XYZ file of N, CA and C in Angstrom:
378
model
N 119.079 90.765 105.474
C 119.215 91.492 106.847
C 119.120 90.645 108.183
N 120.186 91.014 108.686
C 119.909 90.235 109.938
C 119.803 91.926 111.356
N 118.781 91.523 111.944
C 118.752 92.006 113.018
C 118.854 91.541 114.258
N 119.115 92.830 115.340
C 119.226 92.129 116.982
C 118.308 93.027 117.517
N 117.809 93.005 118.398
C 117.342 93.695 119.120
C 116.864 93.200 120.952
N 117.786 94.115 121.584
C 118.113 93.506 122.795
C 116.955 94.190 123.867
N 116.670 93.790 124.818
C 115.661 94.325 125.449
C 115.502 94.208 127.047
N 115.418 94.775 128.167
C 115.253 94.370 129.562
C 116.386 94.628 130.474
N 117.197 95.617 129.610
C 117.946 96.417 130.433
C 117.348 97.317 131.499
N 118.137 97.966 132.784
C 117.511 98.693 133.239
C 118.707 99.271 134.621
N 117.712 99.398 135.745
C 118.205 100.126 136.637
C 118.125 99.140 138.554
N 119.291 98.499 138.834
C 118.618 98.123 139.642
C 120.115 98.004 141.301
N 119.729 97.076 142.326
C 120.575 97.233 142.916
C 121.347 96.051 143.138
N 122.630 96.334 144.100
C 123.144 95.292 144.659
C 122.594 93.945 144.474
N 122.741 92.868 144.445
C 122.664 91.915 144.528
C 121.139 91.417 143.653
N 120.770 92.261 143.238
C 119.395 91.991 142.175
C 119.653 91.333 141.201
N 118.607 91.120 140.277
C 118.498 90.348 139.068
C 117.717 91.143 138.036
N 118.432 90.659 136.671
C 117.868 91.057 135.287
C 117.775 90.011 134.524
N 116.788 90.318 133.382
C 116.856 89.011 132.328
C 117.081 89.576 131.116
N 118.230 90.161 130.513
C 117.999 90.712 128.895
C 117.545 89.862 127.943
N 117.247 89.926 126.753
C 116.757 89.237 125.701
C 117.475 89.883 124.797
N 117.293 89.320 123.869
C 118.270 89.574 122.238
C 117.188 88.803 121.421
N 115.843 89.375 120.435
C 115.053 89.230 119.606
C 116.084 89.008 118.344
N 115.900 88.221 117.270
C 116.872 88.367 116.234
C 116.345 87.669 115.269
N 116.450 88.084 113.702
C 115.718 88.067 112.859
C 116.235 86.600 111.914
N 115.152 85.580 111.206
C 115.672 84.762 110.606
C 117.587 84.974 110.101
N 118.140 83.732 110.523
C 119.868 83.692 110.133
C 119.616 83.121 109.127
N 120.475 83.179 107.828
C 121.113 82.149 106.509
C 121.995 81.287 106.920
N 122.249 81.850 107.759
C 123.837 80.860 108.220
C 123.167 79.258 108.614
N 123.813 78.494 108.129
C 123.526 76.884 108.740
C 123.585 76.381 110.319
N 124.729 77.560 110.888
C 124.981 77.254 112.202
C 125.785 78.466 112.473
N 125.254 78.474 113.372
C 125.926 80.264 114.206
C 126.506 80.163 115.661
N 127.096 81.325 115.807
C 127.118 81.933 117.242
C 126.620 82.782 117.824
N 126.367 82.623 118.904
C 125.720 84.139 119.741
C 126.434 84.764 121.065
N 126.776 85.634 121.090
C 127.120 86.253 122.259
C 126.711 87.431 122.718
N 126.671 87.570 123.868
C 126.737 88.317 124.841
C 128.280 89.746 124.852
N 127.916 90.823 125.049
C 129.118 91.791 124.789
C 128.898 92.763 125.979
N 129.672 93.954 126.685
C 129.084 94.888 127.472
C 130.343 96.038 127.110
N 129.620 96.954 127.268
C 131.066 98.246 126.978
C 131.087 98.995 129.082
N 132.108 98.764 129.091
C 132.042 99.364 130.763
C 132.460 100.678 130.548
N 132.055 101.654 131.181
C 132.365 102.526 131.432
C 134.069 102.689 131.862
N 135.189 103.615 130.639
C 135.845 103.564 130.996
C 136.960 102.271 130.428
N 136.121 101.621 129.811
C 137.323 100.365 129.445
C 136.608 99.997 128.381
N 137.121 98.840 127.669
C 136.224 98.723 126.316
C 135.651 97.857 126.281
N 135.421 97.071 125.057
C 133.822 96.233 124.839
C 134.999 94.869 125.114
N 133.457 94.161 126.512
C 134.142 92.640 126.672
C 133.229 91.444 126.434
N 133.370 90.255 126.380
C 132.671 89.775 126.265
C 132.414 88.539 127.556
N 131.357 88.712 127.750
C 130.534 88.437 128.702
C 130.170 86.786 128.735
N 129.634 86.194 127.731
C 129.190 85.002 127.453
C 128.936 84.780 126.154
N 129.201 83.575 125.644
C 128.701 82.879 124.333
C 127.912 81.686 124.410
N 127.490 81.154 123.132
C 127.002 79.966 123.057
C 126.962 79.802 121.222
N 127.464 78.948 121.482
C 127.751 77.957 120.254
C 126.643 77.433 119.340
N 127.016 76.883 118.101
C 125.533 75.835 117.688
C 125.260 74.697 118.565
N 126.253 74.477 119.503
C 126.037 72.660 119.782
C 125.103 72.765 121.037
N 125.023 74.516 121.545
C 124.653 75.070 122.775
C 125.924 74.912 124.087
N 126.578 74.678 123.816
C 127.881 74.990 124.882
C 128.223 76.437 124.685
N 128.538 76.568 126.555
C 128.137 77.895 126.525
C 129.973 78.399 127.043
N 130.110 80.019 126.964
C 131.360 80.262 128.011
C 131.329 81.393 128.401
N 131.959 81.671 129.632
C 131.331 82.856 130.708
C 133.186 83.473 130.838
N 132.513 84.393 131.093
C 134.307 85.534 131.298
C 133.873 85.083 132.722
N 135.112 84.873 133.398
C 135.444 84.699 134.745
C 134.488 85.652 135.857
N 134.471 86.651 135.220
C 133.719 87.639 135.980
C 132.166 87.928 136.331
N 131.711 86.615 135.970
C 130.229 86.498 136.054
C 130.089 85.201 136.078
N 130.951 84.096 135.748
C 130.597 82.925 136.236
C 129.856 82.389 137.693
N 128.734 81.870 137.486
C 128.149 81.738 138.613
C 126.984 82.253 138.858
N 127.477 83.748 138.341
C 125.809 84.482 137.717
C 124.867 84.539 136.941
N 125.674 84.509 135.458
C 125.085 85.003 134.580
C 124.695 83.307 134.008
N 123.807 83.352 133.239
C 123.223 82.210 132.093
C 122.805 82.899 131.170
N 123.460 82.220 129.983
C 123.099 82.383 128.413
C 122.491 81.361 127.847
N 120.958 81.602 127.503
C 120.320 80.413 127.000
C 119.806 80.505 125.423
N 119.877 80.234 124.050
C 118.987 80.196 123.144
C 117.850 79.399 123.576
N 117.106 80.517 122.720
C 115.337 79.918 123.153
C 114.956 78.944 121.968
N 114.151 77.639 122.840
C 114.099 77.114 121.836
C 113.340 77.474 120.457
N 112.651 78.241 120.179
C 112.631 79.244 118.537
C 113.603 78.988 117.868
N 114.557 79.013 118.253
C 115.654 79.725 117.719
C 115.937 81.104 117.529
N 114.937 81.901 117.976
C 114.831 83.267 117.799
C 115.000 84.372 118.657
N 115.365 83.550 119.636
C 115.512 84.941 121.432
C 116.977 84.066 122.020
N 117.858 84.853 122.130
C 118.893 84.921 123.108
C 118.615 85.705 124.459
N 118.726 85.057 125.352
C 119.014 85.621 126.899
C 119.869 85.135 127.686
N 119.991 86.463 128.306
C 121.079 86.193 129.278
C 120.194 86.464 130.705
N 120.047 85.343 132.366
C 120.289 85.791 133.029
C 121.020 86.483 133.855
N 120.811 87.648 134.552
C 121.913 88.214 135.595
C 121.432 88.056 136.828
N 122.180 87.346 137.807
C 121.822 87.224 138.802
C 122.904 87.628 139.846
N 122.992 88.155 140.781
C 123.321 88.697 141.979
C 124.781 89.983 141.296
N 123.679 90.838 141.161
C 124.347 91.929 140.096
C 125.484 92.842 141.028
N 126.614 93.693 140.349
C 127.137 93.700 141.185
C 127.508 95.194 140.282
N 128.200 96.438 141.217
C 128.029 97.410 140.639
C 129.057 97.456 139.500
N 130.046 96.800 139.404
C 131.284 96.492 138.376
C 130.355 96.236 137.168
N 129.252 95.553 136.977
C 128.254 94.921 136.206
C 127.791 96.047 135.319
N 127.529 96.938 135.535
C 127.437 98.134 134.893
C 127.707 98.277 133.686
N 126.924 98.639 133.106
C 127.222 98.683 131.103
C 126.236 98.481 130.406
N 126.658 98.902 128.897
C 125.864 98.559 127.914
C 125.776 96.977 127.547
N 124.752 96.093 127.255
C 125.176 95.523 127.332
C 124.219 95.206 125.645
N 125.172 94.493 124.986
C 124.505 94.289 123.150
C 125.071 92.331 122.988
N 123.881 92.368 122.374
C 124.336 90.504 121.660
C 124.725 91.169 120.189
N 125.743 89.816 119.894
C 126.068 89.977 118.724
C 125.999 88.040 117.743
N 126.471 88.056 116.372
C 126.188 86.755 115.992
C 127.425 86.576 114.910
N 128.252 85.210 114.660
C 128.718 85.256 113.554
C 128.385 83.853 113.307
N 128.280 83.692 112.293
C 128.189 82.388 111.406
C 129.433 81.605 111.695
N 128.965 80.578 111.784
C 129.786 79.287 112.278
C 129.614 78.083 113.280
N 129.876 76.643 113.567
C 129.498 76.335 114.499
C 130.022 76.873 115.438
N 131.554 77.250 115.982
C 132.140 77.583 117.472
C 132.259 79.306 116.895
N 132.103 79.522 119.030
C 132.224 80.322 118.831
C 133.914 80.923 119.516
N 134.245 82.312 118.949
C 136.073 82.628 119.123
C 136.063 82.203 121.189
N 137.331 82.001 121.110
C 137.819 82.565 122.698
C 136.990 83.860 123.348
N 136.867 83.935 124.522
C 136.523 85.576 125.013
C 137.422 86.285 124.879
N 138.651 86.050 125.134
C 139.705 86.837 124.789
C 140.011 87.159 123.703
N 139.548 86.771 122.507
C 139.842 87.201 121.112
C 139.036 88.922 121.016
N 138.384 88.502 121.742
C 137.013 89.940 121.663
C 136.127 90.384 120.428
N 135.723 91.256 119.992
C 134.356 91.352 119.493
C 134.829 91.422 117.633
N 135.949 91.519 117.164
C 135.636 91.119 115.814
C 135.303 90.381 114.572
N 135.197 89.283 115.348
C 135.029 88.203 114.147
C 133.209 88.054 114.294
N 132.452 88.863 115.130
C 130.831 89.097 114.900
C 130.790 89.848 113.881
N 129.601 89.415 113.475
C 129.327 89.959 112.188
C 128.045 91.574 112.591
N 127.295 91.003 112.995
C 125.884 91.142 113.495
C 126.303 91.986 115.036
N 125.296 92.827 115.373
C 125.134 93.408 116.364
C 123.820 94.211 116.497
N 123.300 94.078 117.915
C 121.776 94.854 118.407
C 122.684 96.459 118.813
N 121.885 97.269 118.944
C 122.252 98.228 119.658
C 122.241 98.592 121.272
N 122.234 97.347 121.941
C 122.250 97.266 123.376
C 121.124 98.015 124.448
N 121.676 97.744 125.318
C 120.315 97.700 126.600
C 121.188 97.993 127.544
N 120.764 99.157 128.685
C 121.788 99.556 129.341
C 121.219 98.948 131.203
N 122.469 98.645 131.657
C 122.189 97.776 132.965
C 122.814 99.100 134.176
N 122.698 99.443 135.069
C 122.989 100.258 135.815
C 122.430 99.185 137.290
N 123.850 99.331 138.414
C 123.944 98.634 139.263
C 124.266 99.505 140.615
N 123.990 99.703 141.473
C 123.830 100.993 142.244
C 123.949 100.251 143.681
N 125.203 100.482 144.318
C 125.591 99.764 145.565
C 124.674 100.805 147.031
């Protein structure tokens, strides 16, 4: 059973920073993709950033240049560094994973991801 657990959410003002972490149990995949999603009030779930098994990353246009997704050296933690936060970044952030070398394109959404964490709330006030 794969387990994912997010932490690091909180409340900040516009322009602030937060770092989210996703601790996960050992995967049985030989290769895997990991991603951060967020669920925004009034909208569906949207992909924020992905990192594939080679370490290649992809970001939503709305967060490019502000967010950085990183795999831990030990391979057991996924991190999302968020800088210059805006009110529109408010949402429930969840990490997810799927087997395979590559990640789905961001526009393809969340259906291919197999395991999810419970999420951590990020609130950005103006």
